[in-house]
Short mmCIF file of C-alpha atoms in Angstrom, two decimals:
data_model
loop_
_atom_site.label_atom_id
_atom_site.label_comp_id
_atom_site.label_asym_id
_atom_site.label_seq_id
_atom_site.Cartn_x
_atom_site.Cartn_y
_atom_site.Cartn_z
CA MET A 1 -6.32 -25.04 18.13
CA SER A 2 -3.32 -23.68 18.00
CA THR A 3 -0.08 -25.70 16.58
CA SER A 4 3.74 -24.63 16.81
CA ARG A 5 6.60 -25.84 14.27
CA GLU A 6 9.93 -25.68 14.65
CA TYR A 7 12.46 -24.48 11.92
CA ASP A 8 15.52 -22.32 11.84
CA VAL A 9 13.96 -19.60 9.13
CA VAL A 10 10.49 -18.42 8.68
CA VAL A 11 9.91 -16.79 5.83
CA VAL A 12 6.53 -14.19 5.47
CA GLY A 13 5.19 -14.22 2.18
CA PHE A 14 5.74 -16.39 -0.80
CA GLY A 15 6.43 -14.51 -4.15
CA ALA A 16 9.49 -13.66 -5.89
CA ALA A 17 11.01 -12.54 -2.33
CA GLY A 18 10.00 -14.92 -0.17
CA ALA A 19 10.87 -17.59 -2.47
CA ALA A 20 14.38 -16.27 -3.39
CA ALA A 21 15.22 -16.23 0.42
CA ALA A 22 14.03 -19.69 1.43
CA ILE A 23 15.49 -21.04 -1.81
CA GLU A 24 18.87 -19.52 -0.38
CA ALA A 25 18.38 -20.72 3.15
CA ALA A 26 17.32 -23.97 2.65
CA SER A 27 20.58 -24.64 0.09
CA CYS A 28 22.43 -23.70 3.35
CA GLY A 29 20.93 -26.36 5.04
CA ALA A 30 18.51 -24.60 7.21
CA ARG A 31 15.03 -25.73 7.88
CA VAL A 32 12.93 -23.03 6.57
CA LEU A 33 9.02 -22.56 6.78
CA VAL A 34 7.04 -19.99 4.04
CA LEU A 35 3.63 -18.43 5.36
CA ASP A 36 1.90 -16.79 2.40
CA ARG A 37 -1.75 -14.95 2.83
CA GLY A 38 -3.11 -16.42 -0.36
CA TYR A 39 -1.69 -19.84 -2.35
CA GLY A 40 1.80 -18.28 -3.14
CA GLY A 41 3.01 -16.18 -6.20
CA GLY A 42 2.07 -12.52 -4.85
CA ALA A 43 2.45 -10.04 -7.16
CA THR A 44 5.22 -11.76 -9.35
CA ALA A 45 2.51 -13.97 -10.07
CA LEU A 46 0.40 -11.32 -11.62
CA SER A 47 3.04 -9.57 -13.22
CA GLY A 48 4.58 -9.98 -16.70
CA GLY A 49 7.41 -11.61 -15.80
CA ILE A 50 9.93 -9.43 -16.39
CA VAL A 51 13.71 -9.88 -15.02
CA TYR A 52 15.79 -6.11 -15.68
CA ALA A 53 18.73 -8.23 -15.96
CA GLY A 54 22.07 -7.01 -17.88
CA ALA A 55 25.86 -6.70 -17.99
CA GLY A 56 26.78 -9.02 -20.40
CA THR A 57 23.77 -12.12 -19.91
CA HIS A 58 24.06 -14.85 -22.23
CA GLU A 59 20.46 -13.81 -23.53
CA GLN A 60 22.16 -9.97 -24.60
CA HIS A 61 24.86 -12.25 -26.03
CA ALA A 62 22.74 -14.18 -28.13
CA GLY A 63 20.70 -11.30 -29.52
CA GLY A 64 24.09 -9.63 -30.60
CA TYR A 65 24.12 -7.14 -28.26
CA GLU A 66 26.83 -5.77 -25.80
CA ASP A 67 26.44 -4.22 -22.21
CA SER A 68 28.58 -3.93 -19.47
CA VAL A 69 28.43 -3.63 -16.14
CA GLU A 70 29.79 0.12 -16.31
CA ASP A 71 27.16 0.86 -19.11
CA MET A 72 24.42 -0.88 -16.96
CA LEU A 73 25.32 0.90 -13.58
CA ALA A 74 25.53 4.99 -15.76
CA TYR A 75 21.93 3.90 -16.43
CA LEU A 76 20.77 2.91 -13.15
CA ARG A 77 22.20 5.89 -11.53
CA GLN A 78 19.78 7.64 -13.14
CA GLU A 79 16.67 5.64 -11.91
CA VAL A 80 17.92 4.70 -8.50
CA GLY A 81 19.20 7.65 -7.15
CA ASP A 82 20.00 7.29 -3.58
CA ALA A 83 17.78 4.57 -3.37
CA VAL A 84 20.72 2.42 -2.10
CA SER A 85 24.52 3.09 -2.00
CA GLU A 86 26.83 3.26 -4.69
CA GLU A 87 28.55 -0.03 -3.13
CA THR A 88 25.12 -1.73 -3.33
CA LEU A 89 24.20 -0.64 -7.05
CA VAL A 90 27.33 -1.82 -8.10
CA ARG A 91 27.29 -5.08 -6.76
CA PHE A 92 23.36 -5.96 -8.33
CA CYS A 93 24.73 -4.68 -11.48
CA GLU A 94 28.30 -6.99 -11.06
CA GLN A 95 25.96 -10.29 -9.86
CA SER A 96 23.40 -9.63 -12.68
CA PRO A 97 24.47 -11.97 -15.09
CA ALA A 98 24.78 -14.71 -12.03
CA MET A 99 21.69 -13.45 -11.47
CA ILE A 100 20.22 -14.76 -14.44
CA GLU A 101 22.11 -18.11 -14.32
CA TRP A 102 20.69 -18.68 -10.46
CA LEU A 103 17.18 -18.31 -12.12
CA LYS A 104 18.29 -21.06 -14.93
CA ALA A 105 19.74 -23.37 -11.79
CA GLN A 106 16.38 -23.11 -10.40
CA GLY A 107 14.54 -24.56 -14.05
CA VAL A 108 13.32 -20.84 -15.01
CA GLU A 109 13.33 -20.67 -19.06
CA LEU A 110 15.04 -17.15 -20.69
CA ARG A 111 15.50 -16.93 -24.31
CA GLY A 112 17.79 -14.12 -25.87
CA GLY A 113 17.54 -13.30 -29.90
CA LYS A 114 16.72 -9.61 -31.35
CA VAL A 115 14.34 -7.30 -29.38
CA SER A 116 11.45 -5.81 -31.40
CA SER A 117 12.01 -3.09 -33.79
CA TYR A 118 9.53 -0.95 -32.52
CA LYS A 119 9.20 0.43 -28.91
CA THR A 120 6.02 -1.25 -26.62
CA SER A 121 5.64 -1.83 -23.01
CA TYR A 122 5.08 -5.37 -23.16
CA PRO A 123 6.54 -7.59 -26.25
CA THR A 124 4.56 -10.07 -28.05
CA ASP A 125 5.83 -13.84 -28.31
CA ASP A 126 8.20 -13.26 -30.90
CA PHE A 127 10.30 -11.38 -28.21
CA TYR A 128 11.85 -12.21 -25.07
CA LEU A 129 14.17 -9.47 -24.83
CA TYR A 130 13.49 -6.04 -24.84
CA TYR A 131 14.12 -2.53 -23.75
CA SER A 132 12.09 -2.37 -20.72
CA GLY A 133 12.85 1.29 -19.55
CA ASN A 134 14.21 4.53 -20.83
CA GLU A 135 17.54 3.57 -21.98
CA LYS A 136 16.65 4.96 -25.30
CA ALA A 137 14.80 8.02 -23.94
CA HIS A 138 15.97 11.59 -23.40
CA PRO A 139 17.52 12.84 -21.02
CA TYR A 140 19.00 8.76 -20.09
CA VAL A 141 20.00 8.28 -23.26
CA GLN A 142 22.73 11.30 -22.79
CA HIS A 143 24.36 9.42 -19.82
CA ALA A 144 24.58 6.19 -20.62
CA ARG A 145 24.90 3.73 -23.85
CA PRO A 146 21.45 1.75 -23.86
CA ALA A 147 21.23 -1.74 -24.11
CA PRO A 148 18.24 -4.12 -23.59
CA ARG A 149 18.00 -5.71 -20.18
CA GLY A 150 14.49 -6.82 -20.06
CA HIS A 151 14.34 -10.71 -19.47
CA ARG A 152 10.74 -11.87 -20.29
CA VAL A 153 10.29 -15.49 -18.28
CA LEU A 154 9.61 -17.97 -21.64
CA ALA A 155 5.71 -18.54 -21.44
CA PRO A 156 2.91 -17.30 -24.27
CA GLY A 157 0.88 -14.11 -23.11
CA MET A 158 0.80 -12.97 -19.89
CA SER A 159 1.59 -15.81 -17.90
CA SER A 160 5.19 -15.27 -17.71
CA GLY A 161 5.04 -14.11 -13.87
CA LYS A 162 3.41 -17.03 -13.14
CA THR A 163 5.47 -19.38 -14.85
CA LEU A 164 8.16 -17.63 -12.87
CA PHE A 165 7.21 -18.09 -9.64
CA GLU A 166 5.93 -21.88 -10.21
CA HIS A 167 9.62 -22.85 -11.18
CA LEU A 168 10.58 -20.72 -7.62
CA ARG A 169 7.49 -22.92 -5.97
CA ARG A 170 8.94 -25.99 -7.51
CA ALA A 171 12.73 -25.52 -6.71
CA ALA A 172 11.84 -24.70 -3.09
CA GLN A 173 9.93 -27.34 -2.21
CA ALA A 174 12.13 -29.72 -3.87
CA ILE A 175 14.92 -28.54 -1.40
CA GLY A 176 12.67 -29.08 1.29
CA VAL A 177 11.00 -25.78 1.91
CA ASP A 178 7.63 -26.16 4.07
CA PHE A 179 4.60 -23.83 2.86
CA ILE A 180 1.63 -23.02 4.60
CA PRO A 181 -1.29 -20.90 2.53
CA LEU A 182 -3.71 -18.91 3.53
CA ALA A 183 -1.61 -17.94 6.63
CA ARG A 184 -1.92 -14.13 7.96
CA VAL A 185 1.24 -13.66 10.31
CA HIS A 186 0.40 -10.87 12.80
CA ASP A 187 2.70 -11.15 15.63
CA LEU A 188 6.36 -11.84 15.75
CA ILE A 189 7.88 -13.91 19.02
CA LYS A 190 10.74 -12.26 20.92
CA ASP A 191 12.71 -14.81 23.29
CA GLU A 192 14.16 -13.55 26.34
CA ASN A 193 17.33 -11.85 24.70
CA GLY A 194 14.80 -9.44 22.85
CA ARG A 195 16.00 -11.79 19.45
CA ILE A 196 12.74 -12.81 16.78
CA ALA A 197 12.24 -15.66 17.29
CA GLY A 198 9.14 -16.95 15.51
CA VAL A 199 5.92 -15.87 14.30
CA ARG A 200 2.26 -16.29 15.07
CA TYR A 201 -0.18 -16.34 12.45
CA ARG A 202 -3.52 -17.59 11.47
CA ALA A 203 -4.33 -20.09 8.73
CA LEU A 204 -6.96 -21.54 6.89
CA ASP A 205 -6.37 -25.30 6.53
CA LEU A 206 -6.55 -27.15 3.45
CA ALA A 207 -8.59 -29.45 4.23
CA HIS A 208 -11.21 -26.92 5.45
CA ARG A 209 -14.48 -27.10 3.67
CA ASN A 210 -14.45 -23.55 2.83
CA VAL A 211 -10.96 -23.90 0.54
CA ARG A 212 -12.54 -24.96 -2.74
CA GLN A 213 -14.63 -22.13 -2.94
CA HIS A 214 -12.15 -19.46 -1.53
CA ALA A 215 -9.63 -20.91 -4.40
CA LEU A 216 -11.80 -20.64 -6.99
CA LEU A 217 -13.27 -17.15 -6.01
CA THR A 218 -9.43 -16.13 -5.21
CA ARG A 219 -8.65 -17.56 -9.69
CA LEU A 220 -11.40 -15.48 -10.77
CA THR A 221 -10.52 -12.30 -8.56
CA GLY A 222 -6.58 -12.48 -9.35
CA LYS A 223 -5.73 -10.26 -12.58
CA VAL A 224 -9.11 -8.84 -13.15
CA GLY A 225 -8.57 -7.29 -9.68
CA ASN A 226 -5.89 -5.34 -10.32
CA TRP A 227 -7.53 -3.87 -13.44
CA LEU A 228 -10.86 -3.46 -12.49
CA PRO A 229 -10.94 -3.72 -8.69
CA GLY A 230 -14.44 -2.62 -8.33
CA LEU A 231 -15.78 -5.03 -10.07
CA VAL A 232 -14.73 -7.79 -8.41
CA LYS A 233 -15.04 -6.04 -4.52
CA GLY A 234 -17.83 -8.08 -3.42
CA VAL A 235 -16.52 -11.40 -4.34
CA VAL A 236 -13.25 -10.37 -2.68
CA ALA A 237 -15.47 -9.96 0.29
CA ARG A 238 -16.99 -12.93 0.18
CA THR A 239 -13.42 -14.17 -0.16
CA GLU A 240 -12.47 -12.79 3.06
CA ARG A 241 -15.51 -14.27 4.97
CA LEU A 242 -14.48 -17.84 3.71
CA TRP A 243 -10.79 -17.66 5.51
CA ALA A 244 -12.37 -15.68 8.63
CA GLU A 245 -15.04 -18.82 9.21
CA GLY A 246 -12.23 -21.08 9.27
CA ALA A 247 -9.13 -19.93 10.32
CA ALA A 248 -7.54 -21.54 13.40
CA ASP A 249 -4.32 -19.61 15.07
CA GLY A 250 -0.76 -21.55 14.39
CA GLU A 251 2.69 -20.39 16.05
CA ALA A 252 5.94 -21.49 14.08
CA ARG A 253 9.48 -21.04 16.49
CA GLY A 254 12.64 -19.78 13.94
CA ARG A 255 15.71 -18.32 14.62
CA ALA A 256 15.37 -15.81 11.95
CA VAL A 257 12.44 -14.51 10.09
CA VAL A 258 12.23 -12.75 6.89
CA LEU A 259 9.86 -10.15 5.82
CA ALA A 260 8.87 -10.57 1.99
CA ALA A 261 5.14 -9.97 2.12
CA GLY A 262 5.03 -7.38 -0.30
CA GLY A 263 4.10 -3.23 -0.26
CA PHE A 264 0.95 -1.16 1.42
CA VAL A 265 -0.69 -0.20 -2.55
CA TYR A 266 -4.29 -2.12 -0.72
CA ASN A 267 -4.21 -0.27 2.15
CA ARG A 268 -5.84 3.07 1.36
CA ALA A 269 -5.22 4.56 5.36
CA TRP A 270 -1.43 4.06 4.61
CA MET A 271 -1.91 5.25 1.20
CA GLN A 272 -3.76 8.41 2.44
CA GLU A 273 -0.78 9.42 4.55
CA PHE A 274 1.93 8.45 3.06
CA ALA A 275 0.92 9.21 -1.19
CA PRO A 276 -2.33 10.85 -0.98
CA ALA A 277 -1.66 12.23 -4.41
CA TYR A 278 -2.11 8.57 -5.79
CA MET A 279 -5.55 8.01 -4.22
CA LYS A 280 -6.63 7.76 -7.95
CA ILE A 281 -4.22 5.15 -9.23
CA SER A 282 -6.05 0.95 -9.52
CA PRO A 283 -4.28 -0.82 -7.01
CA LEU A 284 -1.68 -3.51 -8.20
CA GLY A 285 -0.91 -6.35 -6.91
CA THR A 286 -2.67 -8.73 -4.07
CA ALA A 287 -4.90 -8.29 -1.06
CA GLY A 288 -1.99 -8.92 0.44
CA ASP A 289 -0.26 -5.83 -0.02
CA ASP A 290 -1.84 -4.73 2.86
CA GLY A 291 1.27 -3.06 4.88
CA CYS A 292 1.16 -6.34 7.04
CA GLY A 293 5.18 -6.89 6.71
CA ILE A 294 6.05 -3.52 6.98
CA GLY A 295 3.85 -3.06 9.97
CA LEU A 296 5.34 -6.18 11.44
CA GLY A 297 9.04 -4.97 10.92
CA LEU A 298 7.57 -1.21 12.82
CA ALA A 299 6.15 -2.83 15.63
CA ALA A 300 9.88 -4.79 16.30
CA GLY A 301 11.48 -1.69 16.60
CA GLY A 302 12.31 -1.11 12.72
CA LYS A 303 11.50 2.26 10.77
CA THR A 304 10.78 3.08 7.22
CA ASP A 305 12.08 5.59 3.77
CA LYS A 306 10.68 6.20 0.80
CA MET A 307 6.76 5.51 1.85
CA GLY A 308 5.47 8.07 -0.08
CA ASN A 309 7.29 6.66 -3.47
CA VAL A 310 4.29 5.04 -5.70
CA THR A 311 5.07 4.12 -9.31
CA ALA A 312 2.25 4.61 -11.43
CA TRP A 313 2.28 3.41 -14.70
CA ARG A 314 0.50 5.45 -18.32
CA PHE A 315 2.06 3.35 -20.90
CA LEU A 316 1.01 4.75 -24.05
CA ALA A 317 2.31 1.68 -26.33
CA PRO A 318 1.60 -0.39 -27.84
CA PRO A 319 1.42 0.20 -30.64
CA SER A 320 3.82 2.19 -30.95
CA ALA A 321 1.96 4.94 -32.95
CA PHE A 322 0.71 5.70 -29.82
CA LEU A 323 3.93 7.27 -28.54
CA GLU A 324 3.78 10.02 -31.78
CA GLY A 325 1.10 12.16 -30.40
CA LEU A 326 1.10 14.67 -27.36
CA THR A 327 0.30 14.50 -24.25
CA VAL A 328 -0.84 17.69 -22.69
CA GLY A 329 -2.40 18.86 -19.44
CA ALA A 330 -5.18 21.09 -18.56
CA ASP A 331 -3.13 24.09 -19.55
CA GLY A 332 -2.37 22.65 -22.57
CA ARG A 333 0.92 22.47 -21.69
CA ARG A 334 2.98 19.36 -23.03
CA ILE A 335 3.81 16.79 -20.05
CA ILE A 336 7.19 14.88 -21.09
CA ASN A 337 8.51 13.31 -24.21
CA GLU A 338 5.85 10.74 -24.53
CA ASP A 339 8.68 8.04 -25.41
CA LEU A 340 9.61 8.30 -21.49
CA TYR A 341 8.78 4.34 -19.83
CA GLY A 342 4.86 4.42 -19.21
CA ALA A 343 5.90 5.13 -15.12
CA THR A 344 7.96 7.33 -15.60
CA HIS A 345 5.67 9.78 -17.80
CA GLY A 346 2.71 8.72 -14.98
CA ASP A 347 4.93 9.95 -12.65
CA VAL A 348 5.47 13.58 -14.16
CA MET A 349 1.62 13.65 -14.45
CA MET A 350 0.52 12.59 -11.27
CA ARG A 351 3.18 14.98 -9.35
CA GLN A 352 3.43 17.70 -11.65
CA PHE A 353 -0.32 17.51 -13.68
CA GLY A 354 -2.78 16.80 -10.38
CA GLY A 355 -3.02 13.18 -12.26
CA THR A 356 -4.77 14.69 -15.14
CA GLY A 357 -3.92 14.32 -18.90
CA TRP A 358 -4.71 13.79 -22.25
CA ALA A 359 -2.85 12.39 -25.22
CA ILE A 360 -3.67 14.34 -29.06
CA TYR A 361 -3.12 12.99 -32.25
CA ASP A 362 -3.84 14.05 -35.73
CA ALA A 363 -5.65 11.92 -38.20
CA PRO A 364 -2.40 10.23 -40.15
CA THR A 365 -1.21 9.01 -36.87
CA TRP A 366 -4.54 7.82 -35.67
CA LYS A 367 -4.79 5.67 -39.14
CA LYS A 368 -1.72 4.66 -38.03
CA ILE A 369 -2.61 3.11 -34.50
CA ARG A 370 -5.19 1.41 -35.94
CA ASP A 371 -3.15 -0.13 -38.27
CA GLN A 372 -0.26 -1.56 -36.18
CA VAL A 373 -2.73 -3.19 -33.66
CA ASN A 374 -2.26 -7.07 -34.84
CA ASP A 375 1.36 -6.81 -35.13
CA GLN A 376 2.35 -4.58 -31.87
CA THR A 377 0.04 -6.52 -29.35
CA GLN A 378 -0.91 -8.90 -26.80
CA LEU A 379 -4.35 -10.06 -26.04
CA PHE A 380 -5.33 -8.01 -22.80
CA GLN A 381 -3.27 -4.98 -24.63
CA ARG A 382 -6.26 -5.05 -27.35
CA LEU A 383 -8.71 -5.12 -24.80
CA GLN A 384 -8.10 -2.04 -24.08
CA LEU A 385 -7.19 -0.44 -27.47
CA LEU A 386 -11.17 -1.79 -28.12
CA TYR A 387 -12.10 0.51 -25.83
CA LEU A 388 -9.88 3.35 -26.86
CA ARG A 389 -10.78 2.76 -30.57
CA THR A 390 -14.46 3.17 -29.94
CA ILE A 391 -16.19 4.74 -26.84
CA GLY A 392 -12.74 5.83 -24.97
CA HIS A 393 -11.69 8.77 -27.33
CA LYS A 394 -13.04 12.21 -28.94
CA LYS A 395 -12.54 14.00 -32.42
CA ALA A 396 -12.80 17.41 -33.86
CA LEU A 397 -11.93 18.91 -36.88
CA THR A 398 -9.25 21.32 -35.22
CA ILE A 399 -6.94 21.70 -32.74
CA GLU A 400 -8.72 24.40 -31.14
CA GLY A 401 -12.14 22.04 -31.50
CA ILE A 402 -10.62 19.19 -29.64
CA ALA A 403 -9.45 21.08 -27.11
CA GLU A 404 -12.87 22.66 -25.50
CA LYS A 405 -14.26 18.66 -26.18
CA ASN A 406 -12.04 17.68 -23.48
CA GLY A 407 -11.97 21.25 -21.17
CA ILE A 408 -8.06 21.80 -22.33
CA ASP A 409 -7.35 25.42 -22.72
CA PRO A 410 -7.57 26.38 -26.45
CA LYS A 411 -4.68 28.54 -26.11
CA GLY A 412 -2.35 26.48 -24.25
CA LEU A 413 -2.85 23.63 -26.46
CA ARG A 414 -2.41 25.81 -29.57
CA ARG A 415 0.72 26.60 -28.48
CA THR A 416 1.78 23.68 -27.55
CA VAL A 417 1.43 21.90 -30.78
CA ASP A 418 2.88 24.90 -33.18
CA ALA A 419 5.85 24.93 -31.16
CA TYR A 420 6.47 20.53 -31.34
CA THR A 421 4.91 21.17 -35.39
CA ASP A 422 7.10 23.98 -36.15
CA GLY A 423 10.64 22.60 -34.44
CA ILE A 424 10.09 19.04 -36.89
CA ILE A 425 9.04 21.41 -39.93
CA SER A 426 12.29 23.51 -39.26
CA GLY A 427 14.45 20.41 -38.49
CA ALA A 428 15.13 22.50 -34.75
CA GLY A 429 13.76 19.28 -33.89
CA ASP A 430 11.25 17.99 -30.67
CA PRO A 431 11.50 20.92 -27.94
CA ALA A 432 10.85 17.78 -25.29
CA ARG A 433 13.56 15.61 -27.26
CA LYS A 434 11.54 12.44 -28.03
CA ASP A 435 13.26 10.14 -30.71
CA PRO A 436 12.93 11.74 -33.80
CA ASP A 437 11.56 8.46 -35.61
CA LEU A 438 8.39 9.28 -33.04
CA CYS A 439 7.51 12.84 -34.71
CA PRO A 440 5.77 13.55 -37.15
CA PRO A 441 4.53 16.84 -37.59
CA MET A 442 0.94 17.47 -36.26
CA GLN A 443 -1.02 19.31 -39.06
CA ARG A 444 -3.48 17.14 -40.72
CA GLY A 445 -7.05 16.94 -39.01
CA PRO A 446 -9.42 15.53 -37.56
CA PHE A 447 -7.52 15.46 -34.37
CA TYR A 448 -8.29 12.84 -32.06
CA SER A 449 -7.83 12.84 -27.92
CA ILE A 450 -7.65 9.79 -25.18
CA ASN A 451 -8.23 10.95 -21.53
CA ILE A 452 -5.36 9.63 -19.98
CA SER A 453 -6.27 10.93 -16.51
CA ALA A 454 -5.77 8.62 -13.24
CA ASP A 455 -9.61 8.53 -13.08
CA SER A 456 -10.58 8.62 -16.84
CA SER A 457 -12.43 5.20 -17.18
CA MET A 458 -12.49 1.48 -15.20
CA PHE A 459 -11.52 0.56 -18.63
CA TYR A 460 -7.98 2.84 -18.57
CA PRO A 461 -6.94 2.65 -15.51
CA ILE A 462 -3.62 3.20 -14.15
CA PRO A 463 -2.28 0.47 -12.23
CA GLY A 464 0.48 1.16 -9.20
CA LEU A 465 2.38 -0.35 -6.22
CA THR A 466 4.22 1.05 -3.49
CA LEU A 467 8.07 1.44 -3.56
CA GLY A 468 9.19 2.19 -0.07
CA GLY A 469 9.22 -0.10 3.21
CA LEU A 470 11.40 -1.18 5.86
CA VAL A 471 15.38 0.30 6.24
CA VAL A 472 17.55 -2.60 5.83
CA ASP A 473 21.06 -2.83 6.04
CA GLU A 474 22.62 -3.12 2.59
CA ALA A 475 24.75 -5.80 3.28
CA THR A 476 22.96 -8.49 4.85
CA GLY A 477 19.33 -7.35 4.49
CA GLU A 478 18.78 -7.05 8.34
CA VAL A 479 15.70 -4.69 9.35
CA ALA A 480 17.14 -1.31 10.76
CA HIS A 481 15.96 -0.31 14.11
CA ARG A 482 15.28 3.15 14.77
CA ASP A 483 17.58 3.35 17.67
CA GLY A 484 20.53 2.25 15.75
CA GLY A 485 21.84 -1.08 14.95
CA ALA A 486 19.76 -3.94 13.45
CA VAL A 487 16.45 -5.93 14.99
CA PRO A 488 18.10 -9.28 15.95
CA GLY A 489 16.98 -11.89 14.25
CA LEU A 490 14.83 -9.96 11.38
CA TYR A 491 15.35 -9.13 7.86
CA GLY A 492 13.41 -7.53 4.76
CA ALA A 493 13.14 -8.04 1.07
CA GLY A 494 11.21 -7.21 -2.06
CA ARG A 495 8.49 -4.65 -1.39
CA ASN A 496 8.59 -4.92 2.09
CA ALA A 497 11.76 -3.17 2.52
CA VAL A 498 13.42 -0.03 0.60
CA GLY A 499 15.99 -1.36 -2.43
CA ILE A 500 16.94 -0.92 -5.86
CA CYS A 501 13.72 -0.06 -7.32
CA SER A 502 12.23 2.60 -4.15
CA ASN A 503 13.13 5.65 -6.18
CA SER A 504 12.19 4.93 -9.53
CA TYR A 505 10.19 1.92 -11.43
CA VAL A 506 11.04 0.25 -14.72
CA SER A 507 9.90 -3.16 -15.89
CA GLY A 508 11.76 -5.98 -14.17
CA LEU A 509 13.25 -3.63 -11.78
CA SER A 510 11.15 -4.80 -8.49
CA ILE A 511 11.22 -8.63 -9.92
CA ALA A 512 14.95 -8.31 -10.18
CA ASP A 513 15.31 -6.52 -6.94
CA CYS A 514 13.32 -9.41 -5.33
CA ILE A 515 15.30 -11.76 -6.03
CA PHE A 516 18.73 -9.82 -5.17
CA SER A 517 17.52 -8.82 -1.64
CA GLY A 518 15.79 -12.03 -0.80
CA ARG A 519 18.52 -14.61 -1.70
CA ARG A 520 21.13 -11.46 0.18
CA ALA A 521 18.57 -11.83 3.04
CA GLY A 522 18.44 -15.82 3.18
CA ALA A 523 22.05 -16.64 2.81
CA HIS A 524 22.76 -14.28 5.41
CA ALA A 525 20.21 -15.68 7.87
CA ALA A 526 21.23 -19.08 7.66
CA HIS A 527 24.86 -18.28 8.08
CA GLU A 528 24.22 -16.18 11.11
CA LEU A 529 22.72 -19.33 12.35
CA GLY A 530 26.17 -21.46 11.36
CA PHE A 531 25.52 -23.30 8.15
CA GLU A 532 27.77 -23.01 5.67
CA PRO A 533 26.82 -21.20 2.28
CA ALA A 534 25.60 -22.55 -0.44
CA ARG A 535 27.99 -22.60 -3.15
CA ARG A 536 27.77 -19.48 -5.80
CA GLU A 537 28.75 -18.38 -8.48
CA ASN A 538 28.62 -14.32 -7.42
#
């Protein structure tokens, strides 16, 4: 039986972007409804809970680190490129400290202090501020003064993302936002003037007999599905059947709709069309990242950009000694300096080396890796290390031997190793300009290798997500119409839309963009409907 509801703003998707949009609109006095394909949280709740922020946050000051709008801007220009205009990037940097304070006002806890002395892709619970991108690596460090900008939400282990979302959920519902979970929007409603006026959806009522089993299976397959999707394929199919058996039609009227339903990494047809080179990566996010929100925008007259941009994460560290090896392709050529952020390194490997590569180590470095495990890693990282240190590596007495065991060109690898070691010993430095502190000469065997290819092993996947989406007006968040102007009453935010991180990804930049773009869309939608903007610090 179909139900109909009346609201001012309807938000599709309840991750960081959807929550930010809902809170901002409701703070202005608008009646807000959020619908989500799952139980809320999206990719944010499965993430490490990192928010990229700088320009002098309280947390940076607490650790004794100086940062400015100019320094943050100089760095992000290199990462962001033409994804957004200079004006938008400046605004993002200027508003960064206030964004952190806004999160705190929603109950999110953050902590400043010293960062780890070693480079890591994700810190231990001793640190909640760190260098989460390429700030200290060549060539970025040549153009901008580095500062730690990875603000990790205070929570143990890998629960920071879930904790971040739960604070946003509570803040949204405390201010009167209504939420319908297990709801899939399949159509946008237009009024007689062509303005978006609501959504049609199908939802599984929480009182239905299938919900208990559906919820249990969803919890069991959440993070496991990110790292080992093949392992939970059958269970995911079961949850789909449970939903389909009990879902009923619904309709929600609203004078504005915000699309915040995530990217499309789970849409294999779109991946094949827009990013075929990335078909071997492990989809990162939830089943809701299937492009549904983008598709709704396209059906309403919107247009897309950056659809071929995908981030692929080949993290080497921690332990930090993993960065002291050399990464090479099948011809033995160096991929790039290993101290780059994992997604930056992975992007080069995927685009220029066909997604194939190996990391090569000598005996002293391999021992150092083992010695650093306890102090530098979280539990989830140790599980991968267990694989890498047992059956996930190969060993040979010589460089030529390790090349032959992996199918790497022996002469090519020998040239790469010699050029690197000669540079270190002579004082000229690493030809790839890796941080000198991560550059011991590679001389003493036996030698070890790890296959870092996209399809190397189900136990060592390259996770990734899509970065492109709907084109939006950068001042308002309104979805741009393919024939010019905007689609009236329709907004896009987060990975549904082109944003700050649509060219290049570093840890925390997507969540920061979700908050930035979600607040922008929610505030403008409410303002256009005649509601007074909430008092803001930025």
